[in-house]
């Protein structure tokens, strides 16, 4: 018991140190370097005519905060879907949830751009939420006929391909001015964020996190079997509905602001559970949030600085590191 407690404390300490280090690197590194003293001075100053203030508060700080919040949200969404489907390979990107959200957001953005109207952050999230729910609804309908998890995962991948094809079809008819903004978003990116958007994302993710506080213990009971959970008074049907809604809301928030970000929702929860040697929601949920934030902060830093001034698409980096983890997971499961 003592050994398990030390392991848990060590994992949380490691994740926290990595998070702080990467957050500093995301603020300090770039075409213009900020030393710790300079960064502290700028953060204390807040306003001024110094161009460094604009670089920090209008570009780097919102971007780093979004990578932190959205990366954590994506990992938590992945863990919820993995628990729902009882499969560690399930995730928003793999099951087509992110692609459905992407299609809905792209459609709304094109409609509003055609009318020269702006689309609010909450409207974008709502559209993404509906798109993700529709994708999951189709997948759940398929699951009534396809009982094998391998077939269900293939169905999720096919739904993702269909939604991606439909999105690309819509983009081919977009005006040139629309394509520029939609293309970078559709590849996944934390660039172009504002502090107002950060606040909106933080509110939505905070609401989801608050709801998960009340679901952690019932979720642990469901992991031990539906019959066992029902014997403890857990309403399993309501519980599973809550999992789908929260997983969709978190994935939709990520997609609405940053576009589809691949493999974070699968790789992060798997690595966290491997490090913790536990799948208890009270431990895995906060650790997954930290792990997803670390993953996305590191990926965004690489995408932004590795080949500067050229910037890589975020999903290119997350796929490069996340796909081998998923392959390893598949081989591991096949071995068992």
Coordinates of C-alpha atoms in Angstrom, one line a residue:
X1 CA 0.0 0.0 0.0
X2 CA 2.9 2.3 1.0
X3 CA 4.7 1.4 -2.3
X4 CA 1.6 2.3 -4.3
X5 CA 1.3 5.6 -2.5
X6 CA 4.9 6.4 -3.3
X7 CA 4.5 5.5 -6.9
X8 CA 1.4 7.7 -7.2
X9 CA 3.1 10.6 -5.5
X10 CA 6.2 10.2 -7.8
X11 CA 4.0 10.2 -10.9
X12 CA 2.1 13.3 -9.9
X13 CA 5.3 15.1 -9.0
X14 CA 7.0 14.1 -12.3
X15 CA 4.0 15.3 -14.3
X16 CA 3.8 18.6 -12.4
X17 CA 7.5 19.3 -12.9
X18 CA 7.3 18.5 -16.6
X19 CA 4.2 20.7 -16.9
X20 CA 5.8 23.7 -15.3
X21 CA 9.0 23.2 -17.3
X22 CA 7.2 22.9 -20.6
X23 CA 4.9 25.8 -19.8
X24 CA 8.0 28.0 -19.2
X25 CA 9.6 26.8 -22.4
X26 CA 6.5 27.5 -24.4
X27 CA 6.5 31.1 -23.1
X28 CA 10.3 31.7 -23.4
X29 CA 11.3 29.9 -26.6
X30 CA 10.8 31.2 -30.1
X31 CA 12.2 33.7 -32.5
X32 CA 12.7 35.9 -29.5
X33 CA 14.0 34.3 -26.3
X34 CA 12.9 35.4 -22.8
X35 CA 15.1 34.6 -19.9
X36 CA 13.4 33.7 -16.6
X37 CA 14.0 37.2 -15.2
X38 CA 12.7 38.9 -18.4
X39 CA 9.6 36.6 -18.4
X40 CA 8.9 37.4 -14.8
X41 CA 9.2 41.1 -15.5
X42 CA 6.9 41.0 -18.5
X43 CA 4.3 39.0 -16.5
X44 CA 4.5 41.5 -13.7
X45 CA 4.3 44.4 -16.1
X46 CA 1.2 43.2 -17.9
X47 CA 0.9 46.2 -20.2
X48 CA 3.2 48.6 -22.0
X49 CA 4.6 49.6 -25.3
X50 CA 7.3 47.0 -25.3
X51 CA 6.8 44.6 -28.3
X52 CA 7.8 41.7 -26.0
X53 CA 4.6 42.4 -24.0
X54 CA 2.5 41.8 -27.1
X55 CA 4.4 38.7 -28.1
X56 CA 3.9 37.2 -24.6
X57 CA 0.2 38.2 -23.9
X58 CA -1.2 38.1 -27.4
X59 CA 0.6 35.1 -28.9
X60 CA 2.6 32.8 -26.5
X61 CA 0.5 32.9 -23.3
X62 CA -2.9 32.2 -24.8
X63 CA -1.3 29.5 -26.9
X64 CA 0.4 27.8 -24.0
X65 CA -2.7 28.0 -21.8
X66 CA -4.8 26.4 -24.6
X67 CA -2.3 23.6 -25.1
X68 CA -2.5 23.0 -21.3
X69 CA -6.3 23.1 -21.0
X70 CA -7.2 21.4 -24.3
X71 CA -4.5 18.7 -24.0
X72 CA -5.8 17.8 -20.6
X73 CA -9.4 17.8 -21.7
X74 CA -8.6 15.5 -24.7
X75 CA -6.8 13.0 -22.4
X76 CA -9.7 12.9 -20.0
X77 CA -12.2 12.5 -22.9
X78 CA -10.1 9.5 -24.1
X79 CA -10.2 7.9 -20.6
X80 CA -14.0 8.3 -20.4
X81 CA -14.4 6.7 -23.8
X82 CA -12.0 3.9 -23.0
X83 CA -14.0 3.2 -19.8
X84 CA -17.3 3.3 -21.7
X85 CA -16.2 0.9 -24.4
X86 CA -13.9 -1.1 -22.0
X87 CA -11.1 -0.8 -24.5
X88 CA -7.8 1.2 -24.1
X89 CA -7.6 1.8 -27.8
X90 CA -10.9 3.8 -27.8
X91 CA -10.4 7.6 -28.1
X92 CA -12.0 10.7 -29.6
X93 CA -9.8 10.6 -32.7
X94 CA -9.9 6.8 -33.2
X95 CA -13.7 6.5 -32.8
X96 CA -14.4 9.4 -35.2
X97 CA -15.7 11.7 -32.5
X98 CA -13.2 14.5 -33.4
X99 CA -13.9 14.1 -37.1
X100 CA -17.7 14.5 -36.5
X101 CA -17.0 17.6 -34.5
X102 CA -14.7 18.9 -37.2
X103 CA -17.3 18.4 -39.9
X104 CA -20.0 20.3 -37.9
X105 CA -17.6 23.2 -37.1
X106 CA -16.4 23.5 -40.7
X107 CA -20.0 23.6 -41.9
X108 CA -21.0 26.3 -39.4
X109 CA -17.9 28.4 -40.1
X110 CA -18.5 28.3 -43.9
X111 CA -22.2 29.2 -43.5
X112 CA -21.4 32.1 -41.2
X113 CA -18.4 33.3 -43.3
X114 CA -20.7 33.3 -46.4
X115 CA -23.0 35.7 -44.6
X116 CA -20.0 37.8 -43.3
X117 CA -21.0 37.0 -39.7
X118 CA -18.8 36.1 -36.8
X119 CA -19.3 32.9 -34.9
X120 CA -18.9 33.0 -31.1
X121 CA -16.8 30.6 -29.2
X122 CA -19.8 29.0 -27.5
X123 CA -21.5 28.6 -30.9
X124 CA -18.5 26.8 -32.2
X125 CA -18.4 24.5 -29.2
X126 CA -22.1 23.8 -29.5
X127 CA -21.7 22.9 -33.2
X128 CA -18.8 20.6 -32.4
X129 CA -20.7 19.0 -29.5
X130 CA -23.6 18.2 -31.8
X131 CA -21.3 16.8 -34.4
X132 CA -19.5 14.6 -31.9
X133 CA -22.8 13.3 -30.5
X134 CA -24.0 12.4 -33.9
X135 CA -20.8 10.5 -34.6
X136 CA -21.1 8.7 -31.3
X137 CA -24.8 8.0 -31.9
X138 CA -24.0 6.3 -35.2
X139 CA -21.2 4.3 -33.5
X140 CA -23.5 3.2 -30.6
X141 CA -26.1 2.1 -33.2
X142 CA -23.4 0.0 -34.9
X143 CA -22.4 -1.4 -31.6
X144 CA -25.8 -3.0 -31.2
X145 CA -25.1 -5.2 -34.3
X146 CA -21.3 -5.5 -34.0
X147 CA -20.4 -7.0 -30.7
X148 CA -16.6 -7.5 -31.3
X149 CA -14.5 -4.6 -30.2
X150 CA -12.2 -4.9 -33.2
X151 CA -15.2 -4.5 -35.5
X152 CA -16.4 -1.5 -33.5
X153 CA -13.0 0.2 -33.7
X154 CA -13.0 -0.3 -37.4
X155 CA -16.5 1.2 -37.6
X156 CA -15.3 4.2 -35.6
X157 CA -12.3 4.7 -38.0
X158 CA -14.7 4.4 -41.0
X159 CA -17.0 7.0 -39.5
X160 CA -13.9 9.3 -39.0
X161 CA -12.9 8.8 -42.7
X162 CA -16.5 9.6 -43.9
X163 CA -16.6 12.8 -41.8
X164 CA -13.1 13.8 -42.9
X165 CA -14.1 13.2 -46.6
X166 CA -17.2 15.3 -46.1
X167 CA -15.2 18.1 -44.5
X168 CA -12.6 18.1 -47.3
X169 CA -15.5 18.2 -49.8
X170 CA -16.9 21.3 -48.1
X171 CA -13.5 23.0 -48.1
X172 CA -13.1 22.4 -51.8
X173 CA -16.0 24.8 -52.3
X174 CA -14.9 27.4 -49.8
X175 CA -13.7 30.9 -50.9
X176 CA -10.0 31.6 -50.9
X177 CA -10.2 33.7 -47.8
X178 CA -12.1 31.0 -45.9
X179 CA -9.7 28.2 -47.0
X180 CA -6.7 30.1 -45.4
X181 CA -8.3 30.1 -41.9
X182 CA -10.0 26.7 -42.2
X183 CA -7.0 24.8 -43.5
X184 CA -4.7 25.5 -40.5
X185 CA -7.5 24.8 -38.1
X186 CA -8.4 21.5 -39.8
X187 CA -4.8 20.3 -39.4
X188 CA -4.8 21.0 -35.7
X189 CA -3.2 24.1 -34.2
X190 CA -3.1 26.1 -31.0
X191 CA -2.0 29.3 -32.8
X192 CA -4.2 32.4 -33.1
X193 CA -5.8 31.9 -29.7
X194 CA -6.9 34.8 -27.5
X195 CA -7.2 35.1 -23.8
X196 CA -11.0 35.5 -24.2
X197 CA -11.1 32.1 -25.9
X198 CA -8.9 30.6 -23.1
X199 CA -11.5 31.8 -20.6
X200 CA -14.3 30.2 -22.6
X201 CA -12.4 26.9 -22.8
X202 CA -11.5 27.0 -19.2
X203 CA -15.2 27.5 -18.2
X204 CA -16.4 24.6 -20.2
X205 CA -13.6 22.3 -19.1
X206 CA -14.1 23.4 -15.5
X207 CA -17.8 22.5 -15.6
X208 CA -16.9 19.1 -17.0
X209 CA -14.2 18.6 -14.3
X210 CA -16.7 19.6 -11.6
X211 CA -19.2 17.0 -12.9
X212 CA -16.5 14.3 -13.0
X213 CA -15.8 14.9 -9.2
X214 CA -19.3 13.4 -8.5
X215 CA -18.9 10.6 -11.1
X216 CA -15.5 9.3 -10.0
X217 CA -16.7 6.8 -7.4
X218 CA -19.7 5.5 -9.4
X219 CA -17.3 5.2 -12.4
X220 CA -15.0 3.0 -10.3
X221 CA -17.9 0.8 -9.4
X222 CA -18.9 0.4 -13.1
X223 CA -15.3 -0.6 -13.9
X224 CA -15.8 -3.6 -11.7
X225 CA -18.9 -4.7 -13.6
X226 CA -22.4 -3.4 -14.2
X227 CA -24.1 -5.9 -11.8
X228 CA -21.7 -4.9 -9.0
X229 CA -22.4 -1.2 -9.7
X230 CA -26.1 -1.8 -9.6
X231 CA -25.9 -3.6 -6.3
X232 CA -24.3 -0.5 -4.9
X233 CA -27.2 1.6 -6.1
X234 CA -25.5 3.1 -9.2
X235 CA -27.8 3.9 -12.1
X236 CA -25.7 2.4 -14.8
X237 CA -27.7 3.6 -17.7
X238 CA -27.6 7.2 -16.4
X239 CA -23.9 6.8 -15.7
X240 CA -23.1 5.7 -19.2
X241 CA -25.1 8.6 -20.7
X242 CA -23.2 11.0 -18.5
X243 CA -19.9 9.5 -19.7
X244 CA -20.9 10.0 -23.4
X245 CA -22.1 13.6 -22.8
X246 CA -18.9 14.6 -20.9
X247 CA -16.6 12.9 -23.3
X248 CA -18.3 14.5 -26.2
X249 CA -18.3 18.0 -24.6
X250 CA -14.5 17.8 -23.8
X251 CA -13.7 16.5 -27.3
X252 CA -15.9 19.2 -28.9
X253 CA -14.2 21.9 -26.9
X254 CA -10.9 20.8 -28.2
X255 CA -12.0 20.5 -31.8
X256 CA -13.9 23.8 -31.8
X257 CA -10.8 25.8 -30.8
X258 CA -7.8 23.7 -32.0
X259 CA -9.2 21.4 -34.7
X260 CA -8.7 17.6 -34.6
X261 CA -5.7 16.6 -32.5
X262 CA -4.8 13.0 -33.1
X263 CA -3.7 10.2 -30.7
X264 CA -3.5 12.3 -27.5
X265 CA -6.8 10.9 -26.2
X266 CA -5.5 7.3 -26.6
X267 CA -1.8 7.6 -25.8
X268 CA -2.0 9.8 -22.7
X269 CA -4.5 7.8 -20.6
X270 CA -2.7 4.5 -21.5
X271 CA 0.7 5.8 -20.5
X272 CA -0.7 7.3 -17.3
X273 CA -2.4 4.0 -16.2
X274 CA 0.9 2.2 -17.0
X275 CA 2.8 4.6 -14.8
X276 CA 0.3 4.5 -12.0
X277 CA -0.3 0.8 -12.2
X278 CA -3.9 1.6 -11.6
X279 CA -7.1 2.5 -13.4
X280 CA -8.9 4.1 -10.4
X281 CA -10.8 7.2 -11.8
X282 CA -9.9 9.3 -8.7
X283 CA -6.2 8.9 -9.6
X284 CA -6.3 8.5 -13.4
X285 CA -8.6 11.5 -14.2
X286 CA -6.4 14.2 -12.7
X287 CA -3.2 12.4 -13.8
X288 CA -4.6 12.0 -17.4
X289 CA -5.3 15.8 -17.4
X290 CA -1.7 16.5 -16.4
X291 CA -0.4 13.9 -18.9
X292 CA -2.5 15.3 -21.8
X293 CA -1.4 18.8 -21.0
X294 CA 2.3 17.7 -20.9
X295 CA 1.9 15.8 -24.2
X296 CA 0.3 18.8 -26.0
X297 CA 2.7 21.4 -24.5
X298 CA 5.6 19.3 -25.7
X299 CA 4.1 18.7 -29.1
X300 CA 3.2 22.3 -29.7
X301 CA 6.7 23.4 -28.7
X302 CA 8.2 21.0 -31.2
X303 CA 5.7 22.1 -33.9
X304 CA 6.5 25.7 -33.3
X305 CA 10.3 25.7 -32.8
X306 CA 11.8 22.6 -34.4
X307 CA 12.0 24.1 -37.9
X308 CA 11.2 27.7 -37.3
X309 CA 10.2 29.9 -39.0
X310 CA 8.3 27.0 -40.6
X311 CA 5.6 25.7 -38.3
X312 CA 4.5 22.0 -38.4
X313 CA 0.8 21.0 -38.1
X314 CA 0.1 20.0 -34.5
X315 CA -1.4 16.6 -35.5
X316 CA 1.8 15.8 -37.4
X317 CA 3.8 15.9 -34.2
X318 CA 1.1 14.2 -32.0
X319 CA 0.8 11.4 -34.6
X320 CA 4.6 11.0 -34.8
X321 CA 4.8 10.3 -31.0
X322 CA 1.3 9.0 -30.4
X323 CA 0.9 6.4 -33.2
X324 CA 3.8 4.2 -32.0
X325 CA 2.3 4.1 -28.5
X326 CA -1.0 2.9 -30.0
X327 CA 0.8 0.3 -32.1
X328 CA 2.6 -0.9 -28.9
X329 CA -0.7 -1.1 -27.2
X330 CA -2.1 -3.2 -30.0
X331 CA 0.8 -5.6 -29.9
X332 CA 0.6 -5.8 -26.1
X333 CA -3.1 -6.7 -26.2
X334 CA -2.5 -9.2 -28.9
X335 CA 0.2 -10.9 -26.8
X336 CA -2.2 -11.2 -23.9

